[in-house]
Short mmCIF file of N, CA and C in Angstrom, two decimals:
data_model
loop_
_atom_site.label_atom_id
_atom_site.label_comp_id
_atom_site.label_asym_id
_atom_site.label_seq_id
_atom_site.Cartn_x
_atom_site.Cartn_y
_atom_site.Cartn_z
N MET A 192 118.79 118.44 24.38
CA MET A 192 117.62 117.62 24.07
C MET A 192 117.72 116.31 24.85
N THR A 193 116.63 115.91 25.41
CA THR A 193 116.64 114.67 26.19
C THR A 193 115.83 113.59 25.48
N ILE A 194 116.11 112.37 25.84
CA ILE A 194 115.39 111.21 25.31
C ILE A 194 114.31 110.85 26.31
N GLN A 195 113.09 110.69 25.84
CA GLN A 195 112.01 110.26 26.72
C GLN A 195 112.33 108.87 27.25
N ILE A 196 112.02 108.66 28.52
CA ILE A 196 112.31 107.37 29.15
C ILE A 196 111.69 106.23 28.36
N THR A 197 110.49 106.41 27.88
CA THR A 197 109.78 105.34 27.16
C THR A 197 110.49 104.97 25.86
N ARG A 198 111.39 105.81 25.39
CA ARG A 198 112.11 105.55 24.14
C ARG A 198 113.50 104.93 24.36
N LEU A 199 113.89 104.72 25.61
CA LEU A 199 115.18 104.08 25.87
C LEU A 199 115.13 102.64 25.37
N SER A 200 116.18 102.20 24.73
CA SER A 200 116.19 100.92 24.02
C SER A 200 116.20 99.69 24.90
N ASP A 201 116.99 99.68 25.95
CA ASP A 201 117.13 98.47 26.76
C ASP A 201 116.09 98.47 27.88
N PRO A 202 115.27 97.41 27.99
CA PRO A 202 114.21 97.38 29.00
C PRO A 202 114.72 97.51 30.44
N ALA A 203 115.84 96.88 30.77
CA ALA A 203 116.36 96.95 32.14
C ALA A 203 116.82 98.37 32.45
N VAL A 204 117.50 98.99 31.51
CA VAL A 204 117.98 100.35 31.70
C VAL A 204 116.80 101.32 31.76
N ARG A 205 115.82 101.11 30.92
CA ARG A 205 114.60 101.93 30.96
C ARG A 205 113.95 101.83 32.34
N GLY A 206 113.87 100.61 32.88
CA GLY A 206 113.31 100.42 34.21
C GLY A 206 114.14 101.10 35.28
N PHE A 207 115.46 101.04 35.14
CA PHE A 207 116.38 101.68 36.09
C PHE A 207 116.11 103.18 36.14
N VAL A 208 116.09 103.83 34.99
CA VAL A 208 115.87 105.28 34.93
C VAL A 208 114.49 105.62 35.48
N THR A 209 113.49 104.84 35.13
CA THR A 209 112.14 105.08 35.64
C THR A 209 112.10 104.98 37.15
N ALA A 210 112.71 103.93 37.71
CA ALA A 210 112.71 103.74 39.16
C ALA A 210 113.45 104.88 39.86
N VAL A 211 114.58 105.30 39.31
CA VAL A 211 115.32 106.42 39.90
C VAL A 211 114.44 107.66 39.91
N ASN A 212 113.85 107.99 38.77
CA ASN A 212 113.08 109.23 38.66
C ASN A 212 111.80 109.22 39.48
N HIS A 213 111.26 108.04 39.75
CA HIS A 213 110.05 107.93 40.58
C HIS A 213 110.39 107.61 42.04
N HIS A 214 111.68 107.56 42.35
CA HIS A 214 112.14 107.27 43.72
C HIS A 214 111.53 105.98 44.25
N ASP A 215 111.47 104.98 43.39
CA ASP A 215 110.84 103.70 43.71
C ASP A 215 111.93 102.67 44.03
N ARG A 216 112.31 102.62 45.29
CA ARG A 216 113.38 101.73 45.73
C ARG A 216 113.03 100.26 45.47
N GLU A 217 111.80 99.88 45.70
CA GLU A 217 111.39 98.48 45.50
C GLU A 217 111.54 98.07 44.04
N LYS A 218 111.06 98.88 43.13
CA LYS A 218 111.18 98.58 41.71
C LYS A 218 112.65 98.59 41.28
N PHE A 219 113.41 99.53 41.82
CA PHE A 219 114.84 99.63 41.52
C PHE A 219 115.54 98.33 41.91
N MET A 220 115.33 97.88 43.13
CA MET A 220 116.01 96.67 43.62
C MET A 220 115.58 95.44 42.83
N ALA A 221 114.34 95.40 42.37
CA ALA A 221 113.84 94.25 41.60
C ALA A 221 114.54 94.13 40.25
N LEU A 222 115.10 95.22 39.75
CA LEU A 222 115.80 95.22 38.46
C LEU A 222 117.21 94.65 38.56
N LEU A 223 117.73 94.53 39.78
CA LEU A 223 119.11 94.16 39.99
C LEU A 223 119.27 92.66 40.21
N ALA A 224 120.29 92.10 39.60
CA ALA A 224 120.60 90.68 39.75
C ALA A 224 121.22 90.45 41.14
N PRO A 225 121.11 89.23 41.65
CA PRO A 225 121.81 88.91 42.90
C PRO A 225 123.31 89.15 42.72
N GLY A 226 123.93 89.74 43.72
CA GLY A 226 125.37 90.00 43.65
C GLY A 226 125.75 91.18 42.81
N VAL A 227 124.81 92.02 42.44
CA VAL A 227 125.08 93.20 41.61
C VAL A 227 126.22 94.02 42.22
N THR A 228 127.03 94.59 41.34
CA THR A 228 128.12 95.48 41.77
C THR A 228 127.99 96.80 41.05
N MET A 229 128.66 97.82 41.62
CA MET A 229 128.62 99.13 40.97
C MET A 229 129.86 99.92 41.35
N ALA A 230 130.17 100.89 40.48
CA ALA A 230 131.30 101.79 40.72
C ALA A 230 130.87 103.21 40.38
N ASP A 231 131.46 104.16 41.11
CA ASP A 231 131.24 105.58 40.87
C ASP A 231 132.60 106.23 40.67
N ASP A 232 132.78 106.87 39.54
CA ASP A 232 134.06 107.49 39.17
C ASP A 232 135.23 106.53 39.34
N GLY A 233 135.01 105.27 38.95
CA GLY A 233 136.07 104.28 38.95
C GLY A 233 136.34 103.59 40.28
N THR A 234 135.59 103.94 41.31
CA THR A 234 135.77 103.35 42.63
C THR A 234 134.59 102.45 42.96
N GLU A 235 134.88 101.21 43.33
CA GLU A 235 133.81 100.29 43.74
C GLU A 235 133.10 100.86 44.96
N ARG A 236 131.78 100.74 44.96
CA ARG A 236 130.97 101.28 46.06
C ARG A 236 130.05 100.21 46.62
N ASP A 237 129.65 100.39 47.87
CA ASP A 237 128.62 99.57 48.48
C ASP A 237 127.28 100.00 47.90
N LEU A 238 126.61 99.09 47.22
CA LEU A 238 125.40 99.43 46.48
C LEU A 238 124.32 100.06 47.36
N GLU A 239 123.99 99.44 48.48
CA GLU A 239 122.91 99.97 49.31
C GLU A 239 123.23 101.35 49.86
N GLU A 240 124.43 101.51 50.36
CA GLU A 240 124.81 102.81 50.93
C GLU A 240 124.83 103.88 49.84
N TRP A 241 125.40 103.55 48.67
CA TRP A 241 125.50 104.52 47.58
C TRP A 241 124.13 104.91 47.07
N THR A 242 123.26 103.93 46.80
CA THR A 242 121.95 104.26 46.24
C THR A 242 121.10 105.04 47.25
N ASP A 243 121.23 104.72 48.52
CA ASP A 243 120.47 105.49 49.51
C ASP A 243 120.94 106.94 49.51
N ARG A 244 122.26 107.15 49.54
CA ARG A 244 122.80 108.51 49.62
C ARG A 244 122.62 109.29 48.31
N GLU A 245 122.92 108.64 47.19
CA GLU A 245 122.96 109.36 45.91
C GLU A 245 121.62 109.42 45.18
N ILE A 246 120.71 108.49 45.50
CA ILE A 246 119.44 108.45 44.78
C ILE A 246 118.25 108.69 45.71
N PHE A 247 118.03 107.78 46.64
CA PHE A 247 116.74 107.76 47.33
C PHE A 247 116.57 108.79 48.43
N SER A 248 117.60 109.09 49.21
CA SER A 248 117.43 110.09 50.27
C SER A 248 117.72 111.50 49.77
N SER A 249 118.18 111.62 48.52
CA SER A 249 118.53 112.94 47.99
C SER A 249 117.77 113.29 46.70
N ASN A 250 116.68 112.57 46.43
CA ASN A 250 115.82 112.88 45.28
C ASN A 250 116.57 112.86 43.96
N GLY A 251 117.31 111.77 43.69
CA GLY A 251 118.03 111.63 42.44
C GLY A 251 117.11 111.67 41.23
N HIS A 252 117.63 112.22 40.13
CA HIS A 252 116.82 112.34 38.90
C HIS A 252 117.75 112.33 37.70
N MET A 253 117.36 111.56 36.67
CA MET A 253 118.15 111.45 35.44
C MET A 253 117.38 112.01 34.25
N GLU A 254 118.06 112.84 33.46
CA GLU A 254 117.55 113.30 32.17
C GLU A 254 118.53 112.78 31.13
N VAL A 255 118.15 111.77 30.38
CA VAL A 255 119.05 111.11 29.44
C VAL A 255 119.21 111.95 28.18
N GLU A 256 120.46 112.24 27.85
CA GLU A 256 120.79 113.02 26.66
C GLU A 256 121.14 112.13 25.47
N ASN A 257 121.75 110.98 25.75
CA ASN A 257 122.27 110.14 24.67
C ASN A 257 122.34 108.70 25.16
N GLU A 258 122.10 107.76 24.25
CA GLU A 258 122.30 106.35 24.56
C GLU A 258 123.10 105.71 23.44
N SER A 259 123.86 104.67 23.79
CA SER A 259 124.63 103.91 22.81
C SER A 259 124.73 102.47 23.30
N ASP A 260 125.42 101.63 22.54
CA ASP A 260 125.63 100.22 22.91
C ASP A 260 124.28 99.53 23.20
N GLY A 261 123.33 99.73 22.30
CA GLY A 261 122.02 99.09 22.46
C GLY A 261 121.25 99.61 23.66
N GLY A 262 121.56 100.80 24.11
CA GLY A 262 120.87 101.40 25.24
C GLY A 262 121.52 101.11 26.58
N ARG A 263 122.68 100.47 26.54
CA ARG A 263 123.35 100.12 27.81
C ARG A 263 124.42 101.11 28.23
N ARG A 264 124.59 102.15 27.44
CA ARG A 264 125.48 103.27 27.82
C ARG A 264 124.67 104.56 27.66
N LEU A 265 124.70 105.36 28.69
CA LEU A 265 123.95 106.61 28.69
C LEU A 265 124.85 107.78 29.04
N VAL A 266 124.48 108.94 28.53
CA VAL A 266 124.98 110.21 29.03
C VAL A 266 123.73 110.92 29.52
N ALA A 267 123.79 111.40 30.77
CA ALA A 267 122.59 111.99 31.36
C ALA A 267 122.97 113.18 32.24
N ARG A 268 122.03 114.10 32.33
CA ARG A 268 122.14 115.14 33.35
C ARG A 268 121.53 114.52 34.61
N TYR A 269 122.37 114.35 35.63
CA TYR A 269 121.92 113.75 36.88
C TYR A 269 121.88 114.84 37.94
N SER A 270 120.81 114.85 38.71
CA SER A 270 120.72 115.83 39.78
C SER A 270 120.23 115.15 41.05
N ASN A 271 120.66 115.71 42.17
CA ASN A 271 120.12 115.32 43.47
C ASN A 271 120.27 116.51 44.41
N ASP A 272 119.66 116.39 45.59
CA ASP A 272 119.66 117.50 46.53
C ASP A 272 121.03 117.77 47.13
N THR A 273 121.94 116.82 47.06
CA THR A 273 123.26 116.97 47.66
C THR A 273 124.22 117.71 46.74
N TYR A 274 124.29 117.31 45.47
CA TYR A 274 125.30 117.85 44.56
C TYR A 274 124.75 118.75 43.47
N GLY A 275 123.44 118.88 43.38
CA GLY A 275 122.87 119.67 42.29
C GLY A 275 122.90 118.86 41.00
N GLU A 276 123.12 119.53 39.87
CA GLU A 276 123.10 118.85 38.57
C GLU A 276 124.51 118.71 38.01
N MET A 277 124.75 117.56 37.39
CA MET A 277 126.03 117.32 36.71
C MET A 277 125.79 116.42 35.50
N ARG A 278 126.67 116.51 34.55
CA ARG A 278 126.61 115.64 33.38
C ARG A 278 127.33 114.35 33.74
N THR A 279 126.66 113.22 33.54
CA THR A 279 127.19 111.93 33.97
C THR A 279 127.13 110.91 32.85
N ARG A 280 127.96 109.88 32.99
CA ARG A 280 127.93 108.74 32.07
C ARG A 280 127.53 107.52 32.90
N TRP A 281 126.84 106.62 32.26
CA TRP A 281 126.36 105.40 32.91
C TRP A 281 126.60 104.23 31.95
N SER A 282 127.04 103.11 32.48
CA SER A 282 127.13 101.89 31.67
C SER A 282 126.56 100.74 32.49
N PHE A 283 125.89 99.84 31.79
CA PHE A 283 125.15 98.76 32.44
C PHE A 283 125.53 97.42 31.82
N THR A 284 125.64 96.42 32.67
CA THR A 284 125.77 95.03 32.24
C THR A 284 124.47 94.36 32.64
N VAL A 285 123.82 93.73 31.66
CA VAL A 285 122.53 93.09 31.90
C VAL A 285 122.72 91.60 31.68
N ASP A 286 122.26 90.79 32.65
CA ASP A 286 122.45 89.35 32.55
C ASP A 286 121.40 88.71 31.63
N GLU A 287 121.52 87.40 31.44
CA GLU A 287 120.62 86.68 30.52
C GLU A 287 119.16 86.69 30.98
N ASP A 288 118.92 87.00 32.25
CA ASP A 288 117.55 87.10 32.77
C ASP A 288 116.98 88.50 32.64
N GLY A 289 117.77 89.41 32.05
CA GLY A 289 117.30 90.77 31.86
C GLY A 289 117.45 91.65 33.10
N ARG A 290 118.29 91.23 34.03
CA ARG A 290 118.51 92.02 35.24
C ARG A 290 119.91 92.64 35.21
N ILE A 291 120.05 93.77 35.83
CA ILE A 291 121.31 94.50 35.84
C ILE A 291 122.26 93.83 36.83
N SER A 292 123.41 93.37 36.33
CA SER A 292 124.38 92.72 37.20
C SER A 292 125.53 93.66 37.60
N ARG A 293 125.66 94.75 36.85
CA ARG A 293 126.66 95.77 37.19
C ARG A 293 126.28 97.08 36.52
N PHE A 294 126.53 98.17 37.25
CA PHE A 294 126.46 99.48 36.60
C PHE A 294 127.59 100.35 37.11
N GLU A 295 128.02 101.22 36.22
CA GLU A 295 129.08 102.17 36.54
C GLU A 295 128.61 103.56 36.14
N THR A 296 128.97 104.52 36.96
CA THR A 296 128.63 105.90 36.67
C THR A 296 129.81 106.79 37.01
N GLY A 297 129.72 108.01 36.58
CA GLY A 297 130.76 108.99 36.87
C GLY A 297 130.50 110.24 36.05
N GLN A 298 131.29 111.25 36.31
CA GLN A 298 131.12 112.49 35.58
C GLN A 298 131.54 112.30 34.13
N ALA A 299 130.78 112.90 33.24
CA ALA A 299 131.05 112.78 31.80
C ALA A 299 131.93 113.91 31.33
#
């Protein structure tokens, strides 16, 4: 069972999932705080290179199965044209301005 995007609790995370699923790079980048950092499977990654490869050039898509920590932790089925579908975990740090200052993902 998946959670509808409109029902995700945290507005920044809801925007993140929406932007990923609509392949909207401009909206995605607008959600991120200056100096945002990210990690994939515990390894720090270059944000632009990673998002281009894993999301925007490969048709990334998230189906959220579960949320916790006020909507800032997700378990989702993530798919893209490169790796197919996998069960993933996501965690987000949102700054006082409501922008994502860090996110981490990896296999769940």
